[in-house]
C-alpha atoms as an extended CHARMM CRD file, in Angstrom:
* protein
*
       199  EXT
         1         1  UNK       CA            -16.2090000000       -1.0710000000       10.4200000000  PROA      1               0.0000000000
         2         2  UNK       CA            -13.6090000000        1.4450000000       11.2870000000  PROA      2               0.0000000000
         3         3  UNK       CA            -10.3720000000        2.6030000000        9.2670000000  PROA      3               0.0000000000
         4         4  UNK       CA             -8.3510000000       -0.3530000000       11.7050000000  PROA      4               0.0000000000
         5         5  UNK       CA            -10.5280000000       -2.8640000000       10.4250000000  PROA      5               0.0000000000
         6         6  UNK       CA            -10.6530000000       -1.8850000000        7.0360000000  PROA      6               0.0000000000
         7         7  UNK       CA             -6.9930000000       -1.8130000000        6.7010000000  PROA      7               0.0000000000
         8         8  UNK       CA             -6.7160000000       -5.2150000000        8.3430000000  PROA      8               0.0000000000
         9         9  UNK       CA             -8.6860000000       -6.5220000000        5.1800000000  PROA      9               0.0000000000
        10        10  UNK       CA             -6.8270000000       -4.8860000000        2.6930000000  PROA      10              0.0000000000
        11        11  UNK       CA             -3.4930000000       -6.3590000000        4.5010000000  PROA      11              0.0000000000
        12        12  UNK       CA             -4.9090000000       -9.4570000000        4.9390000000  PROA      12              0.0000000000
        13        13  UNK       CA             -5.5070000000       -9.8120000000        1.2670000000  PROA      13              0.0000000000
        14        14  UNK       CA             -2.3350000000       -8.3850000000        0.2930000000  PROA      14              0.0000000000
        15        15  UNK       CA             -0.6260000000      -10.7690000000        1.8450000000  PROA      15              0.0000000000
        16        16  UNK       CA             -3.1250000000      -13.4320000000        0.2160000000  PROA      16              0.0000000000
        17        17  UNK       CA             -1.7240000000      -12.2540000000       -3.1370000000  PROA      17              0.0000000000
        18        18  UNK       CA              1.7030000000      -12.0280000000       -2.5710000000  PROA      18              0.0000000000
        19        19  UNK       CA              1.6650000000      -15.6180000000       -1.3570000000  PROA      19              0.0000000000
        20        20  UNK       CA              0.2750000000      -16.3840000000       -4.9490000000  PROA      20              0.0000000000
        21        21  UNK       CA              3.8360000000      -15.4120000000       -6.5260000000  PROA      21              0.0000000000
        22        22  UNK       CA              6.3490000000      -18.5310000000       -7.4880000000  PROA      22              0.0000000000
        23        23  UNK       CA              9.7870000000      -18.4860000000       -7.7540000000  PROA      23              0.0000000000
        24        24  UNK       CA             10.0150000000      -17.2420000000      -11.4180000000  PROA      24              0.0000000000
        25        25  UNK       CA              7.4680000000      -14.3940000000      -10.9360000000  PROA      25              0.0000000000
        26        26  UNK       CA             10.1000000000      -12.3690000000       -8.5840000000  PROA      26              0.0000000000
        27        27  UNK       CA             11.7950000000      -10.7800000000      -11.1210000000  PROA      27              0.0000000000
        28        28  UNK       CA              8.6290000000       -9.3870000000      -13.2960000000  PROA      28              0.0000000000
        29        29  UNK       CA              7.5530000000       -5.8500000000      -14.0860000000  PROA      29              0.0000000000
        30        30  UNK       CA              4.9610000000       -4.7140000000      -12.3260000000  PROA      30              0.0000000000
        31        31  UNK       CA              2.8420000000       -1.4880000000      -12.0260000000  PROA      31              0.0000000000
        32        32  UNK       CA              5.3730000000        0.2650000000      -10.0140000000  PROA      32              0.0000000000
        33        33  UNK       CA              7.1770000000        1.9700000000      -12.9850000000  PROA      33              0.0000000000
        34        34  UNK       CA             10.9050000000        0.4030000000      -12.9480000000  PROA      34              0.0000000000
        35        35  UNK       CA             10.0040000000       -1.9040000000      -10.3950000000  PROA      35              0.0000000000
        36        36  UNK       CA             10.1210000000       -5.5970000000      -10.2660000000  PROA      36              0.0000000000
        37        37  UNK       CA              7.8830000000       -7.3130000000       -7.8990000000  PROA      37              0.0000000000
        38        38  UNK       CA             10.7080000000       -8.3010000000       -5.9260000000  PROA      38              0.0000000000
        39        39  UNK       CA             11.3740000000       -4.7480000000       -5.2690000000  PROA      39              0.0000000000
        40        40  UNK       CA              7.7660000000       -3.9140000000       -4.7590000000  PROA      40              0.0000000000
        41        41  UNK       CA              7.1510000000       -6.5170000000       -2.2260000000  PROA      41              0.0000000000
        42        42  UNK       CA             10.4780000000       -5.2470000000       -0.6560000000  PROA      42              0.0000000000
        43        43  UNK       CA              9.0080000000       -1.6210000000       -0.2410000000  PROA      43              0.0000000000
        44        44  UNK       CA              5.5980000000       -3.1740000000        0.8510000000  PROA      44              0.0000000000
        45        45  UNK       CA              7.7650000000       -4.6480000000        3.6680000000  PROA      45              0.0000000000
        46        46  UNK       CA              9.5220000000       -1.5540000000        4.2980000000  PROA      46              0.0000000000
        47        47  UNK       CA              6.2660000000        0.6180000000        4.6690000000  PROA      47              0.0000000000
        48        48  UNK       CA              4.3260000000       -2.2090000000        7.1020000000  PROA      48              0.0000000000
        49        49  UNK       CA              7.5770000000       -1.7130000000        9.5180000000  PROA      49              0.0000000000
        50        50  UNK       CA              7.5960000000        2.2600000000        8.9930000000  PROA      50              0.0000000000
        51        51  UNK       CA              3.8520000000        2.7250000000        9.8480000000  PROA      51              0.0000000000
        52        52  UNK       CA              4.0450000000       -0.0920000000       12.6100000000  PROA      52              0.0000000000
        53        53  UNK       CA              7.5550000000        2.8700000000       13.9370000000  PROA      53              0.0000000000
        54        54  UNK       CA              4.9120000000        5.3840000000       13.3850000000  PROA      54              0.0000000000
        55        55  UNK       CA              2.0940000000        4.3950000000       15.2650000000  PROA      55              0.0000000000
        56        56  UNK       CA              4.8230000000        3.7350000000       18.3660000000  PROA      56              0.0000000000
        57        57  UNK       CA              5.8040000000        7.2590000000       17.8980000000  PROA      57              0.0000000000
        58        58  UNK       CA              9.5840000000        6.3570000000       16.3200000000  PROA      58              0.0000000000
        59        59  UNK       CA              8.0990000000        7.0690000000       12.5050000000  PROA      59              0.0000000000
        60        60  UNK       CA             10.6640000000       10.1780000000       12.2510000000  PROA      60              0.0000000000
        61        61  UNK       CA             13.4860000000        7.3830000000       12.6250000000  PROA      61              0.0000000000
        62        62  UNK       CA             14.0250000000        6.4900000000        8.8730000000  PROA      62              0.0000000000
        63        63  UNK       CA             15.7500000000        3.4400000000        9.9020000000  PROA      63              0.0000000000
        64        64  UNK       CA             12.4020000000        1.5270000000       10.0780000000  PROA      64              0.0000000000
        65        65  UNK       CA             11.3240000000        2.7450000000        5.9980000000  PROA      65              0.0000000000
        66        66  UNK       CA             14.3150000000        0.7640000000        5.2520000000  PROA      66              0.0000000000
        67        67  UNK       CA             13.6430000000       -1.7790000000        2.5400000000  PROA      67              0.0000000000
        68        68  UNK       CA             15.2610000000       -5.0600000000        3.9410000000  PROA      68              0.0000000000
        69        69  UNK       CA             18.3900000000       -6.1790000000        2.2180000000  PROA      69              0.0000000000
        70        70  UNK       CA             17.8310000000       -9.8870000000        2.1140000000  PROA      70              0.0000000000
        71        71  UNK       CA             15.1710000000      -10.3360000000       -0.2260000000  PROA      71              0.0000000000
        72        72  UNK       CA             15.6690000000      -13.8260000000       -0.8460000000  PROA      72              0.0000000000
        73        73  UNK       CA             12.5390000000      -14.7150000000        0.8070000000  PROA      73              0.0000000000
        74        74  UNK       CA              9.9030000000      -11.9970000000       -0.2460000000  PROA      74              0.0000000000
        75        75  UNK       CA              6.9710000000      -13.6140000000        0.8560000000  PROA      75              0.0000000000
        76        76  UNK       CA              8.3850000000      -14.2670000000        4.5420000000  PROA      76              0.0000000000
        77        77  UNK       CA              9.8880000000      -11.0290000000        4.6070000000  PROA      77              0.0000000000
        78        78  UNK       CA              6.3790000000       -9.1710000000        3.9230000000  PROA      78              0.0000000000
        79        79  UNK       CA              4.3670000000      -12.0440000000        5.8880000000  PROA      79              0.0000000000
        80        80  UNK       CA              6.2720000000      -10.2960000000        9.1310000000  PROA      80              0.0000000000
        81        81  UNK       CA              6.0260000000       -6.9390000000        8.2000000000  PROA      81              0.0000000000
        82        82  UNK       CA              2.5700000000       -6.8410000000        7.7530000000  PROA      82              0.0000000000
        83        83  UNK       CA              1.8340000000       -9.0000000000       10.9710000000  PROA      83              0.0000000000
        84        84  UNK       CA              3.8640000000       -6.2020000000       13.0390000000  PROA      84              0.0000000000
        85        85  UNK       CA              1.7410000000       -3.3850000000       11.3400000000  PROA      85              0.0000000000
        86        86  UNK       CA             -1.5650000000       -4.7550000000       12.4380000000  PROA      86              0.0000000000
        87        87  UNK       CA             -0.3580000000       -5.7030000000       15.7020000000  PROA      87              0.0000000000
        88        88  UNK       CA              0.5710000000       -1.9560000000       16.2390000000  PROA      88              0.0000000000
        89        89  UNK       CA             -2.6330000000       -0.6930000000       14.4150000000  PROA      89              0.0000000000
        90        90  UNK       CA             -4.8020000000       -2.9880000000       17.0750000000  PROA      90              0.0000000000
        91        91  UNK       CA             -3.4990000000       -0.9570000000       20.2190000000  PROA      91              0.0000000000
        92        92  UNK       CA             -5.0670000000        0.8390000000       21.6600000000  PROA      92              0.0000000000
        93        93  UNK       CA             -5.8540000000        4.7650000000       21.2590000000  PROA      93              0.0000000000
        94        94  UNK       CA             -3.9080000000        4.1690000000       17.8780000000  PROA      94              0.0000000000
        95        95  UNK       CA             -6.4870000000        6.6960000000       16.2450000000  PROA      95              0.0000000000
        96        96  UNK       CA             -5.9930000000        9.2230000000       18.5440000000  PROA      96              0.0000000000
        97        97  UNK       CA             -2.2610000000        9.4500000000       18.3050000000  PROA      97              0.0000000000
        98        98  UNK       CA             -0.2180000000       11.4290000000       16.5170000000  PROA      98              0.0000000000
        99        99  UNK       CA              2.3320000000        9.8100000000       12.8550000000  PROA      99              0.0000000000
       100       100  UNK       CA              4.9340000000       11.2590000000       11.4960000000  PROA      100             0.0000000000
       101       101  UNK       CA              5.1100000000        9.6810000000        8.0970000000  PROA      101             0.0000000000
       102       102  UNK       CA              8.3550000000       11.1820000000        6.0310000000  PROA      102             0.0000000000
       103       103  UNK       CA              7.0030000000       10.4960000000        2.7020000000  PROA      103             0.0000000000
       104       104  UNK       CA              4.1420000000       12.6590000000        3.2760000000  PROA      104             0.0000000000
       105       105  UNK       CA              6.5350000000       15.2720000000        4.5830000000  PROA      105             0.0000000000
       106       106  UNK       CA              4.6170000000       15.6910000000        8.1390000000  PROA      106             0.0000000000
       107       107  UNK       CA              2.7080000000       14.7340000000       11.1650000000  PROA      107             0.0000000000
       108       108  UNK       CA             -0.4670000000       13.2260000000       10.6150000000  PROA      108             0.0000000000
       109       109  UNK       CA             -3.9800000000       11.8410000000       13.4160000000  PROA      109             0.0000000000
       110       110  UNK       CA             -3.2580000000        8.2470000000       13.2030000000  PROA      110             0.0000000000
       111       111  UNK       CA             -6.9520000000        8.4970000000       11.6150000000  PROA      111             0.0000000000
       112       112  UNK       CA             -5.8040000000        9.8190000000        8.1230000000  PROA      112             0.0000000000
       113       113  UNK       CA             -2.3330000000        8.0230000000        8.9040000000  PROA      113             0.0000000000
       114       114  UNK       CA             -4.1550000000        4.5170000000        8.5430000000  PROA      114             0.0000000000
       115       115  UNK       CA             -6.3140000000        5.5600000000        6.2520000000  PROA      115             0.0000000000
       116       116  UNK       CA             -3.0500000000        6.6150000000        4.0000000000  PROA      116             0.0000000000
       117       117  UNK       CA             -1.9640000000        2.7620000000        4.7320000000  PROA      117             0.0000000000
       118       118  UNK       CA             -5.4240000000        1.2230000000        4.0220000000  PROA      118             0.0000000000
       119       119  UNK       CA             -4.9300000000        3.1070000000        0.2390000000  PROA      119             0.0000000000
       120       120  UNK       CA             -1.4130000000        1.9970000000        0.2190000000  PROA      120             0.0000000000
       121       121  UNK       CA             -2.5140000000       -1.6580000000        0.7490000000  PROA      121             0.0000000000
       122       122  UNK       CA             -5.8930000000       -1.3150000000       -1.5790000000  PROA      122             0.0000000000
       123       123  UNK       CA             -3.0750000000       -0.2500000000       -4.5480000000  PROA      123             0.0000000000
       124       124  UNK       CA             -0.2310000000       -2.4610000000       -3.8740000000  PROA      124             0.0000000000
       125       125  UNK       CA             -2.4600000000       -5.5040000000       -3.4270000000  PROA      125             0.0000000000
       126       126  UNK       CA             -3.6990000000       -4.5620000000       -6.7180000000  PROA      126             0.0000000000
       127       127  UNK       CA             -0.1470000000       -4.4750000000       -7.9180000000  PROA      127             0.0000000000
       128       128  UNK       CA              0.7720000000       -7.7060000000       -7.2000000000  PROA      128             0.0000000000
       129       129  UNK       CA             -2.1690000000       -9.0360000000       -8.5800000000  PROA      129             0.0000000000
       130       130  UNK       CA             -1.6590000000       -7.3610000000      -11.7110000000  PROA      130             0.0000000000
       131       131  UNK       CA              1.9980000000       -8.4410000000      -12.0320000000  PROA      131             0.0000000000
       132       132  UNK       CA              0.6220000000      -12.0290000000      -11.3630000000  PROA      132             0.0000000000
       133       133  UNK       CA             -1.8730000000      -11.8530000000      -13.5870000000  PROA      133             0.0000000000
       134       134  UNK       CA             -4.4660000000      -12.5130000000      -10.5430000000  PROA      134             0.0000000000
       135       135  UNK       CA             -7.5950000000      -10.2410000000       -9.0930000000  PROA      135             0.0000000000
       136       136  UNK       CA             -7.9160000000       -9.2470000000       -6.0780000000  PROA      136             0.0000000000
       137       137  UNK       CA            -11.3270000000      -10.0210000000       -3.8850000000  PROA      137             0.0000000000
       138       138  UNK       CA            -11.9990000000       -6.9150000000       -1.4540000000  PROA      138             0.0000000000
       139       139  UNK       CA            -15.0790000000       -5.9300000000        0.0060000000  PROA      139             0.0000000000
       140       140  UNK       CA            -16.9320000000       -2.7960000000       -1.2420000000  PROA      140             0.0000000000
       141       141  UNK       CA            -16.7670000000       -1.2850000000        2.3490000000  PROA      141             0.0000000000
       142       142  UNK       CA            -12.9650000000       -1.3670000000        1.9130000000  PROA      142             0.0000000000
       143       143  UNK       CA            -12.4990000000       -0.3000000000       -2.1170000000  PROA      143             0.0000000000
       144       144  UNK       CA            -14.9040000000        3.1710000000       -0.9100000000  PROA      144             0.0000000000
       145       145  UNK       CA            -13.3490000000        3.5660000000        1.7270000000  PROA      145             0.0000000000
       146       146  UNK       CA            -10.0970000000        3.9820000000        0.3850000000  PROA      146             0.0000000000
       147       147  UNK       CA            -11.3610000000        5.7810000000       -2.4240000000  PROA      147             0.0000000000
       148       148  UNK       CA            -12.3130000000        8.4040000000       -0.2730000000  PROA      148             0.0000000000
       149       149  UNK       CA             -8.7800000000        9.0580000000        0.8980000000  PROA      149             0.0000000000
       150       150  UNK       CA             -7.3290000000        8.6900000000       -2.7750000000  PROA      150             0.0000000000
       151       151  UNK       CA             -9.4830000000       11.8050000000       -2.8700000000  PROA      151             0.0000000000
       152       152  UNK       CA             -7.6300000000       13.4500000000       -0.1050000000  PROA      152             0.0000000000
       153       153  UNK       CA             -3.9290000000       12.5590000000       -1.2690000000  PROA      153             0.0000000000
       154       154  UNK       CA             -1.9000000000       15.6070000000       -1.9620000000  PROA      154             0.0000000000
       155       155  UNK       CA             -1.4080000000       16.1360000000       -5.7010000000  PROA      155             0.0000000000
       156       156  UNK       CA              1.9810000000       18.5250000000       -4.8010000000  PROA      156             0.0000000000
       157       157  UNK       CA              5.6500000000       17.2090000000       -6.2790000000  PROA      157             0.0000000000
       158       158  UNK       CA              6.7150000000       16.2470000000       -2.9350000000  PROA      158             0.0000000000
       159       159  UNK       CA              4.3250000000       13.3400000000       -2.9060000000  PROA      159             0.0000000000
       160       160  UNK       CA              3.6390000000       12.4880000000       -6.3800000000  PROA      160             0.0000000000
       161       161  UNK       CA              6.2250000000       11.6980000000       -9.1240000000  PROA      161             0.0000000000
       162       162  UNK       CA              7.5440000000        8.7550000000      -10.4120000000  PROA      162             0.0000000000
       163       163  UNK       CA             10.1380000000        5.7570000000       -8.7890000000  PROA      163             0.0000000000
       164       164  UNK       CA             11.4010000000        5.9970000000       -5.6160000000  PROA      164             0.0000000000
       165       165  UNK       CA             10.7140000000        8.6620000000       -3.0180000000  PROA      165             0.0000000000
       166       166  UNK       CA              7.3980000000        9.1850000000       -4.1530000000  PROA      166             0.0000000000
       167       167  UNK       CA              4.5220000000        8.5180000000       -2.1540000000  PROA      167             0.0000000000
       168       168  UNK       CA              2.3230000000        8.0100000000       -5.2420000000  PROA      168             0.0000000000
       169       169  UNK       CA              2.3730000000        8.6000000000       -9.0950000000  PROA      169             0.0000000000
       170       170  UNK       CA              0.5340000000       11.7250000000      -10.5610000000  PROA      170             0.0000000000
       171       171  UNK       CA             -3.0790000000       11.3950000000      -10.9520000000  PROA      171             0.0000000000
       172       172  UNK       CA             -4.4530000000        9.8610000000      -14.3220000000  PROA      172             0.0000000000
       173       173  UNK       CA             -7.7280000000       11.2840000000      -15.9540000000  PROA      173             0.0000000000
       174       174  UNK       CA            -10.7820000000        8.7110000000      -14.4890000000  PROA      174             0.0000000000
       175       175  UNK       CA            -13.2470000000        8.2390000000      -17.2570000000  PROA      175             0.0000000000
       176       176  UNK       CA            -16.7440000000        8.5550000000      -16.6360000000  PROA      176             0.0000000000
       177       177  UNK       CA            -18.5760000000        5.4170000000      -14.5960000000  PROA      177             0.0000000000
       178       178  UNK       CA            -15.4630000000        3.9040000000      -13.2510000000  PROA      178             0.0000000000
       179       179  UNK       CA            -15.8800000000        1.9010000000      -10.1940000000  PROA      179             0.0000000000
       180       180  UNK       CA            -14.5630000000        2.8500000000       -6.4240000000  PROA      180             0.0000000000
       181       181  UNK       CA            -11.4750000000        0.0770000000       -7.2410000000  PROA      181             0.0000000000
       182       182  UNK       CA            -10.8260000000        1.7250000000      -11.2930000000  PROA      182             0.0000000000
       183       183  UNK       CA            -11.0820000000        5.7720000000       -9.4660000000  PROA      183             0.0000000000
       184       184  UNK       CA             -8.7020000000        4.8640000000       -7.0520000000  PROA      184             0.0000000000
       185       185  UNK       CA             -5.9180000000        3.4110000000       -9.4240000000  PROA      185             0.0000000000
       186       186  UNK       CA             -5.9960000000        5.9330000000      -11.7990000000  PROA      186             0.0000000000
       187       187  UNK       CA             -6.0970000000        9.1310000000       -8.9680000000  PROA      187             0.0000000000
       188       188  UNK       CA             -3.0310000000        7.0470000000       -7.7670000000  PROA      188             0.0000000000
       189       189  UNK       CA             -0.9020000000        6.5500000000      -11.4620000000  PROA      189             0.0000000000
       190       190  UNK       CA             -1.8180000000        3.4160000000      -12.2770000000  PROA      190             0.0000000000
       191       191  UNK       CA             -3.3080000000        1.8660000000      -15.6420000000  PROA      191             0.0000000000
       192       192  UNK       CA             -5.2060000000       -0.4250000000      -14.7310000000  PROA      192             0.0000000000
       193       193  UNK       CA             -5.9960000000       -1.5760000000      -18.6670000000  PROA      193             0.0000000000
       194       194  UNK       CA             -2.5260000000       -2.5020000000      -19.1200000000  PROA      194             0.0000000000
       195       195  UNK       CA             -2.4550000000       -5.1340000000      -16.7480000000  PROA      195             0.0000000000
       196       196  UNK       CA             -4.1650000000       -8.6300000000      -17.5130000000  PROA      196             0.0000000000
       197       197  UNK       CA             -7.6900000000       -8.3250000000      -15.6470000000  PROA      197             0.0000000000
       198       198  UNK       CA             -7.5620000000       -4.8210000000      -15.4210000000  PROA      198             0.0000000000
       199       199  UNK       CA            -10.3050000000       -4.4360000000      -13.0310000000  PROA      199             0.0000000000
């Protein structure tokens, strides 16, 4: 499978898990240090319509990174979002064009650019299962692959830090014989051992 593919999975079951959360869940903690995941679905949202901006060639317009202000309906509102990102991702050429992602701080070969998303969508599905108490069910084809680009993700301060503006959290130590899912959580911030399920 290519990286299109791939990310199509890991959207596919994000969306599976968001659809999990009830009413009363909105206003939990989740992984996302400070965020609820009402405000993590929100950004999840918000990233789906910037990368969809991107792969048009509009991605420097920070307009479309915009979290959505009603939120009143997360689970439509990210349903959408990620419907208009893999309708952009399936056009084609996508690979071969050119993103220019802001929170990365550059332009990017839509290659790496969806492979930044597929990470993105590995981790925040994650999240939301976490938050929910839930696991998430990817295939190990998709939990490599996005290792792989974990590996790649600039460890500078424009990129990682904590709350919003940050691309990802600062790398966490992985302990020997952690799995492609475990790796990728911690090079991206998270503890996964604090969450019911871990992994």
């Amino acid at each position: 499978m290519d990286v299109v593919e791939l990310d199509r999975i890991a959207v596919d079951e994000a969306v599976r898990v968001v659809e999990l959360a009830q009413e009363g869940d909105w206003e939990r903690d989740s992984p996302c240090a400070g965020w609820t995941l009402r405000r993590l679905v929100a950004h999840m949202a918000a990233q789906h319509r910037g990368f969809a901006a991107a792969a048009g060639g509009a991605g420097g317009d920070l307009a479309y990174w915009a979290e959505s202000e009603d939120m009143s309906e997360p689970t439509k509102v990210h349903g959408e979002a990620a419907a208009t990102v893999l309708e952009a991702f399936a056009e084609p050429g996508v690979m071969e064009r050119e993103f220019t992602l802001p929170e990365f701080g550059g332009r990017f070969p839509g290659r790496l650019a969806i492979g930044f998303h597929l990470v993105d969508y590995v981790v925040h599905a994650w999240d939301v299962a976490a938050t929910l108490g839930a696991g998430i069910d990817l295939p190990e084809e998709v939990l490599r692959a996005a290792l792989t680009v974990a590996r790649r993700v600039p460890a500078g301060p424009e990129v990682r830090g904590q709350g919003p503006g940050f691309a990802f959290a600062a790398a966490l130590e992985v302990p020997p014989g952690a799995g492609p899912l475990a790796e990728t959580l911690r090079l991206l911030g998270r503890s996964p051992e604090r969450w019911p399920g871990g992994v």
